[in-house]
Coordinates of C-alpha atoms and ligand atoms in Angstrom, one line a residue:
X1 CA -6.1 -5.5 -30.2
X2 CA -3.1 -4.5 -27.3
X3 CA -5.1 -3.5 -23.9
X4 CA -4.2 -0.2 -22.6
X5 CA -3.5 0.4 -18.8
X6 CA -1.8 3.5 -17.4
X7 CA -0.7 4.6 -13.5
X8 CA -1.7 8.0 -12.7
X9 CA -0.2 10.0 -10.4
X10 CA 2.0 13.8 -9.6
X11 CA 5.2 13.2 -9.2
X12 CA 5.2 9.5 -11.5
X13 CA 8.6 9.4 -13.1
X14 CA 9.8 7.2 -10.7
X15 CA 7.0 5.1 -10.5
X16 CA 8.1 1.6 -11.0
X17 CA 4.5 0.0 -12.0
X18 CA 4.5 0.3 -15.7
X19 CA 8.2 -2.2 -15.3
X20 CA 5.9 -4.6 -13.0
X21 CA 3.2 -4.6 -14.9
X22 CA 5.4 -5.0 -18.1
X23 CA 7.0 -8.4 -16.2
X24 CA 4.0 -9.6 -15.3
X25 CA 2.6 -9.7 -18.5
X26 CA 5.6 -11.1 -19.8
X27 CA 5.4 -14.1 -17.8
X28 CA 1.2 -14.5 -18.1
X29 CA 1.7 -14.3 -21.5
X30 CA -0.9 -11.3 -21.7
X31 CA -1.3 -8.5 -24.7
X32 CA -1.2 -5.0 -22.5
X33 CA 0.9 -2.1 -22.5
X34 CA 1.2 -0.2 -19.4
X35 CA 2.5 3.9 -19.3
X36 CA 3.3 6.2 -16.5
X37 CA 1.2 9.1 -17.3
X38 CA 2.1 12.7 -14.6
X39 CA -1.7 13.9 -13.8
X40 CA -1.9 16.3 -11.3
X41 CA -5.1 16.5 -9.3
X42 CA -6.9 19.3 -10.9
X43 CA -6.5 17.5 -14.1
X44 CA -7.6 14.2 -13.0
X45 CA -11.1 13.9 -14.1
X46 CA -10.4 14.8 -17.7
X47 CA -7.4 13.0 -17.8
X48 CA -9.9 9.8 -16.8
X49 CA -12.5 10.4 -18.9
X50 CA -10.3 10.7 -21.9
X51 CA -8.4 7.5 -21.0
X52 CA -11.5 5.4 -20.8
X53 CA -13.4 7.1 -24.0
X54 CA -10.3 6.3 -25.9
X55 CA -10.8 2.3 -24.7
X56 CA -7.8 2.1 -21.8
X57 CA -9.1 -0.8 -20.1
X58 CA -7.4 0.0 -16.3
X59 CA -6.2 2.4 -14.2
X60 CA -4.0 2.7 -11.3
X61 CA -3.9 5.9 -8.9
X62 CA -1.5 6.6 -6.8
X63 CA -0.4 10.1 -4.7
X64 CA -2.4 12.3 -4.2
X65 CA -5.4 11.1 -6.6
X66 CA -6.7 7.7 -4.6
X67 CA -9.5 9.4 -3.0
X68 CA -10.7 11.5 -6.1
X69 CA -10.6 7.9 -7.7
X70 CA -12.7 6.5 -4.9
X71 CA -14.9 9.6 -6.2
X72 CA -14.8 8.8 -9.3
X73 CA -15.7 5.5 -9.5
X74 CA -19.3 4.6 -9.9
X75 CA -19.1 0.9 -8.2
X76 CA -16.7 -0.1 -5.4
X77 CA -15.1 -3.2 -3.4
X78 CA -16.6 -3.1 0.1
X79 CA -12.5 -3.0 0.9
X80 CA -12.4 0.2 -1.0
X81 CA -15.1 1.5 0.5
X82 CA -13.4 0.9 3.5
X83 CA -10.4 2.7 2.8
X84 CA -11.8 5.8 1.2
X85 CA -9.6 5.1 -1.3
X86 CA -9.1 3.5 -4.8
X87 CA -5.8 2.8 -6.4
X88 CA -7.2 0.7 -9.0
X89 CA -9.8 1.5 -12.3
X90 CA -11.3 -1.4 -14.3
X91 CA -13.7 -0.9 -16.8
X92 CA -16.3 -3.6 -16.7
X93 CA -18.5 -5.4 -19.4
X94 CA -21.4 -2.9 -18.4
X95 CA -19.6 0.0 -19.3
X96 CA -19.4 1.2 -15.6
X97 CA -16.2 1.8 -13.7
X98 CA -15.3 -0.4 -11.1
X99 CA -12.9 1.5 -8.0
X100 CA -11.2 -1.3 -5.7
X101 CA -8.1 -1.0 -3.3
X102 CA -5.3 -3.3 -3.0
X103 CA -2.9 -2.1 -0.7
X104 CA -3.9 -3.6 2.5
X105 CA -3.9 -6.8 0.6
X106 CA -0.6 -6.3 -0.9
X107 CA 0.7 -5.3 2.4
X108 CA -0.9 -8.4 3.8
X109 CA 0.5 -10.7 1.7
X110 CA 4.3 -9.5 1.4
X111 CA 4.1 -9.6 5.2
X112 CA 2.3 -13.6 5.4
X113 CA 3.2 -15.2 1.9
X114 CA 6.7 -13.6 1.2
X115 CA 8.0 -13.1 5.0
X116 CA 6.1 -16.1 6.7
X117 CA 4.7 -13.4 9.1
X118 CA 1.8 -14.1 10.7
X119 CA -0.3 -11.4 12.2
X120 CA -2.8 -13.3 14.1
X121 CA -2.5 -13.4 18.1
X122 CA -0.2 -10.6 17.6
X123 CA -0.2 -6.9 19.0
X124 CA 0.2 -4.6 16.4
X125 CA 1.3 -1.1 16.4
X126 CA 0.7 1.5 13.4
X127 CA 2.4 4.8 13.3
X128 CA 0.4 7.3 11.5
X129 CA -3.6 7.8 11.1
X130 CA -3.6 9.2 7.6
X131 CA -4.6 8.1 3.9
X132 CA -2.1 5.1 3.9
X133 CA -3.4 3.9 7.5
X134 CA -7.0 3.9 6.4
X135 CA -6.1 2.1 3.1
X136 CA -4.8 -1.1 5.2
X137 CA -6.7 -1.0 8.4
X138 CA -9.5 -3.6 7.4
X139 CA -7.3 -6.3 5.7
X140 CA -4.9 -6.1 8.5
X141 CA -7.6 -6.8 10.8
X142 CA -9.4 -9.7 9.0
X143 CA -6.1 -11.4 10.0
X144 CA -7.0 -11.0 13.5
X145 CA -4.5 -9.2 15.6
X146 CA -4.6 -9.5 19.3
X147 CA -4.6 -6.1 19.6
X148 CA -4.4 -3.1 17.1
X149 CA -3.1 0.2 18.4
X150 CA -2.7 3.6 16.1
X151 CA -0.4 5.8 17.5
X152 CA -0.1 9.4 15.4
X153 CA 1.0 13.0 16.1
X154 CA -2.6 14.5 16.2
X155 CA -4.2 12.3 18.4
X156 CA -7.8 13.6 17.2
X157 CA -7.1 12.0 13.2
X158 CA -6.0 8.1 15.0
X159 CA -9.4 8.6 17.2
X160 CA -11.0 9.5 14.2
X161 CA -10.1 6.1 12.1
X162 CA -10.7 3.9 15.3
X163 CA -14.1 5.3 15.2
X164 CA -14.8 4.5 12.0
X165 CA -13.2 1.1 12.0
X166 CA -15.5 0.2 15.6
X167 CA -17.6 -1.9 13.4
X168 CA -14.9 -4.2 12.9
X169 CA -12.6 -4.1 15.7
X170 CA -11.7 -2.0 19.0
X171 CA -8.9 0.0 18.0
X172 CA -6.9 1.3 20.5
X173 CA -5.7 5.4 19.5
X174 CA -3.1 7.3 21.2
X175 CA -0.1 9.7 20.9
X176 CA 3.4 9.1 20.7
X177 CA 3.8 9.8 24.3
X178 CA 1.6 7.4 25.0
X179 CA 3.5 4.6 23.9
X180 CA 5.9 4.9 26.9
X181 CA 5.8 1.5 28.6
X182 CA 3.9 -0.7 26.1
X183 CA 5.1 -3.4 23.7
X184 CA 4.0 -4.5 20.3
X185 CA 5.5 -7.6 18.3
X186 CA 4.6 -5.7 14.7
X187 CA 5.3 -1.9 14.4
X188 CA 4.2 -0.7 10.7
X189 CA 4.9 2.8 9.8
X190 CA 2.2 4.5 7.6
X191 CA 3.0 8.0 8.3
X192 CA 4.6 10.1 5.6
X193 CA 7.8 11.0 7.8
X194 CA 10.1 8.4 6.5
X195 CA 10.3 9.7 2.8
X196 CA 12.0 12.6 3.8
X197 CA 14.5 10.6 6.4
X198 CA 12.4 11.9 9.4
X199 CA 10.7 9.7 12.5
X200 CA 8.4 10.1 14.8
X201 CA 9.7 10.4 18.3
X202 CA 9.7 6.5 19.3
X203 CA 10.7 5.2 22.9
X204 CA 13.0 2.4 23.3
X205 CA 11.8 -1.3 24.3
X206 CA 8.9 0.0 22.0
X207 CA 9.4 -3.3 20.1
X208 CA 9.2 -6.5 21.9
X209 CA 12.3 -8.8 21.3
X210 CA 12.7 -11.1 17.8
X211 CA 9.8 -8.1 16.8
X212 CA 9.2 -7.4 12.8
X213 CA 9.4 -3.7 12.0
X214 CA 7.7 -2.9 8.2
X215 CA 7.7 0.7 6.4
X216 CA 5.0 1.1 3.7
X217 CA 7.5 3.4 2.0
X218 CA 10.3 2.2 0.1
X219 CA 13.6 3.8 -1.4
X220 CA 17.1 2.8 -2.8
X221 CA 18.4 3.4 0.6
X222 CA 17.1 1.7 3.9
X223 CA 14.4 4.1 5.5
X224 CA 14.6 6.3 8.8
X225 CA 12.1 3.4 9.9
X226 CA 14.1 0.5 8.4
X227 CA 16.9 1.7 10.5
X228 CA 15.1 2.1 13.6
X229 CA 14.2 -1.3 13.4
X230 CA 17.4 -2.6 12.4
X231 CA 18.7 -0.6 15.9
X232 CA 16.2 -2.0 17.6
X233 CA 17.3 -5.5 16.7
X234 CA 14.1 -6.7 14.9
X235 CA 13.9 -9.9 13.5
X236 CA 13.1 -8.4 10.1
X237 CA 13.0 -4.5 9.3
X238 CA 11.5 -4.2 5.9
X239 CA 10.3 -1.6 3.7
X240 CA 7.1 -1.4 1.2
X241 CA 9.0 -3.1 -2.0
X242 CA 7.2 -6.1 -1.9
X243 CA 3.8 -4.7 -0.9
X244 CA 4.1 -2.4 -4.3
X245 CA 4.7 -5.4 -6.1
X246 CA 1.7 -7.6 -4.5
X247 CA -0.3 -4.7 -4.7
X248 CA 0.3 -4.6 -8.4
X249 CA -0.4 -8.4 -8.6
X250 CA -3.8 -7.9 -6.8
X251 CA -4.3 -5.2 -9.7
X252 CA -3.4 -7.2 -12.2
X253 CA -5.5 -9.6 -11.2
X254 CA -8.7 -7.9 -11.2
X255 CA -7.9 -6.7 -14.7
X256 CA -6.9 -9.9 -16.3
X257 CA -8.2 -12.4 -14.1
X258 CA -4.9 -14.4 -14.1
X259 CA -2.7 -14.0 -10.8
X260 CA 1.0 -13.2 -11.9
X261 CA 3.8 -15.1 -9.5
X262 CA 5.6 -12.5 -7.6
X263 CA 8.5 -14.2 -5.9
X264 CA 10.9 -13.4 -9.3
X265 CA 9.4 -10.0 -9.8
X266 CA 10.3 -9.1 -6.1
X267 CA 13.7 -11.0 -6.5
X268 CA 14.6 -8.5 -10.0
X269 CA 13.5 -5.5 -8.3
X270 CA 15.4 -6.2 -5.2
X271 CA 18.8 -7.0 -6.9
X272 CA 18.3 -3.9 -9.2
X273 CA 17.9 -1.8 -6.4
X274 CA 21.1 -3.4 -4.6
X275 CA 23.2 -2.6 -7.5
X276 CA 22.5 1.4 -7.7
X277 CA 23.7 1.1 -4.5
Ligands
ATR301 P1 -1.0 9.1 3.7 O1 -1.9 9.4 2.3 O2 0.7 9.0 2.9 O3 -1.2 8.6 4.5 P2 -1.3 11.7 5.1 O4 -2.8 11.5 4.9 O5 -0.8 13.4 4.6 O6 -0.2 10.8 3.7 O7 -0.7 11.5 6.2 C1 0.6 11.5 6.6 C2 0.5 10.8 7.7 O8 1.9 11.5 8.2 C3 0.0 11.2 9.2 O9 -0.5 10.6 10.0 C4 1.0 12.5 9.4 O10 0.4 13.5 10.9 P3 -0.4 14.0 11.3 O11 -2.0 13.3 11.0 O12 0.2 14.4 12.9 O13 -0.1 15.4 10.6 C5 2.2 11.8 9.8 N1 3.6 12.9 9.7 C6 3.5 13.5 8.6 N2 4.8 14.2 8.6 C7 5.3 13.5 10.3 C8 6.3 13.8 11.2 N3 7.3 14.6 10.9 N4 6.5 13.1 12.4 C9 5.4 12.2 12.7 N5 4.1 11.9 11.8 C10 4.2 12.5 10.7

């Protein structure tokens, strides 16, 4: 019997997840299928219950369904509880759906394992205070950066996140204009602006010499924030393709109990992307 998995989202047609999971399955010799299914928010509950009633084993949920998946899951991992969002659902042997969030762990793995970037002892800045930021805060704080600042257009949302996570660490919350005169070792872009080729207004000298820029979004061309990092002489200016593959590997591990090697898959998808440019 082939075990069935899928990713739900809307839109979903450009998703790389079916390809990534197929590569993982081949590599680890797991007998499974993985499809992408377009599911708008209003159809989420019906689509998920049908999928699991039909014997589906696990789901990934992406935009705009992660908060709905969090509400739907009967049990949740601590990191999913902190994120208030679920990107991975697993049908457990006891019949209860487990919700996990592997996004933050995927980001940390990409930074530390794939790019040898340590967060410990670094001054970290996150741009944006939406769901993407909430999803990565707990795993980032676990790495014990010296400081963590969230800058957002709507300052109250950054302050709200700082308050929600105050049991883990002191988080500085501010607006973009408050960044003038400050410097950071690592800047993560978690705004949705980058995808429409826009950037928050960022002062010059924000990034320390040899600093790191990382855009959680990815695209076939360099994103606006990746270009900003290049222009400001970042030692590395990366996008989120590696994070995507690492969060998928963590989901695969939750479902199958086998951890796929990600290096070859990252190299392959990067090469395919380069060939389209
Ligand atoms: P996601 O789940 O991707 O985080 P979201 O919850 O809608 O999506 O959050 C989007 C984030 O991008 C927010 O921080 C938003 O800023 P506001 O909270 O002020 O709305 C930020 N954002 C979107 N477009 C932006 C732009 N043009 N400039 C700066 N920030 C932007």
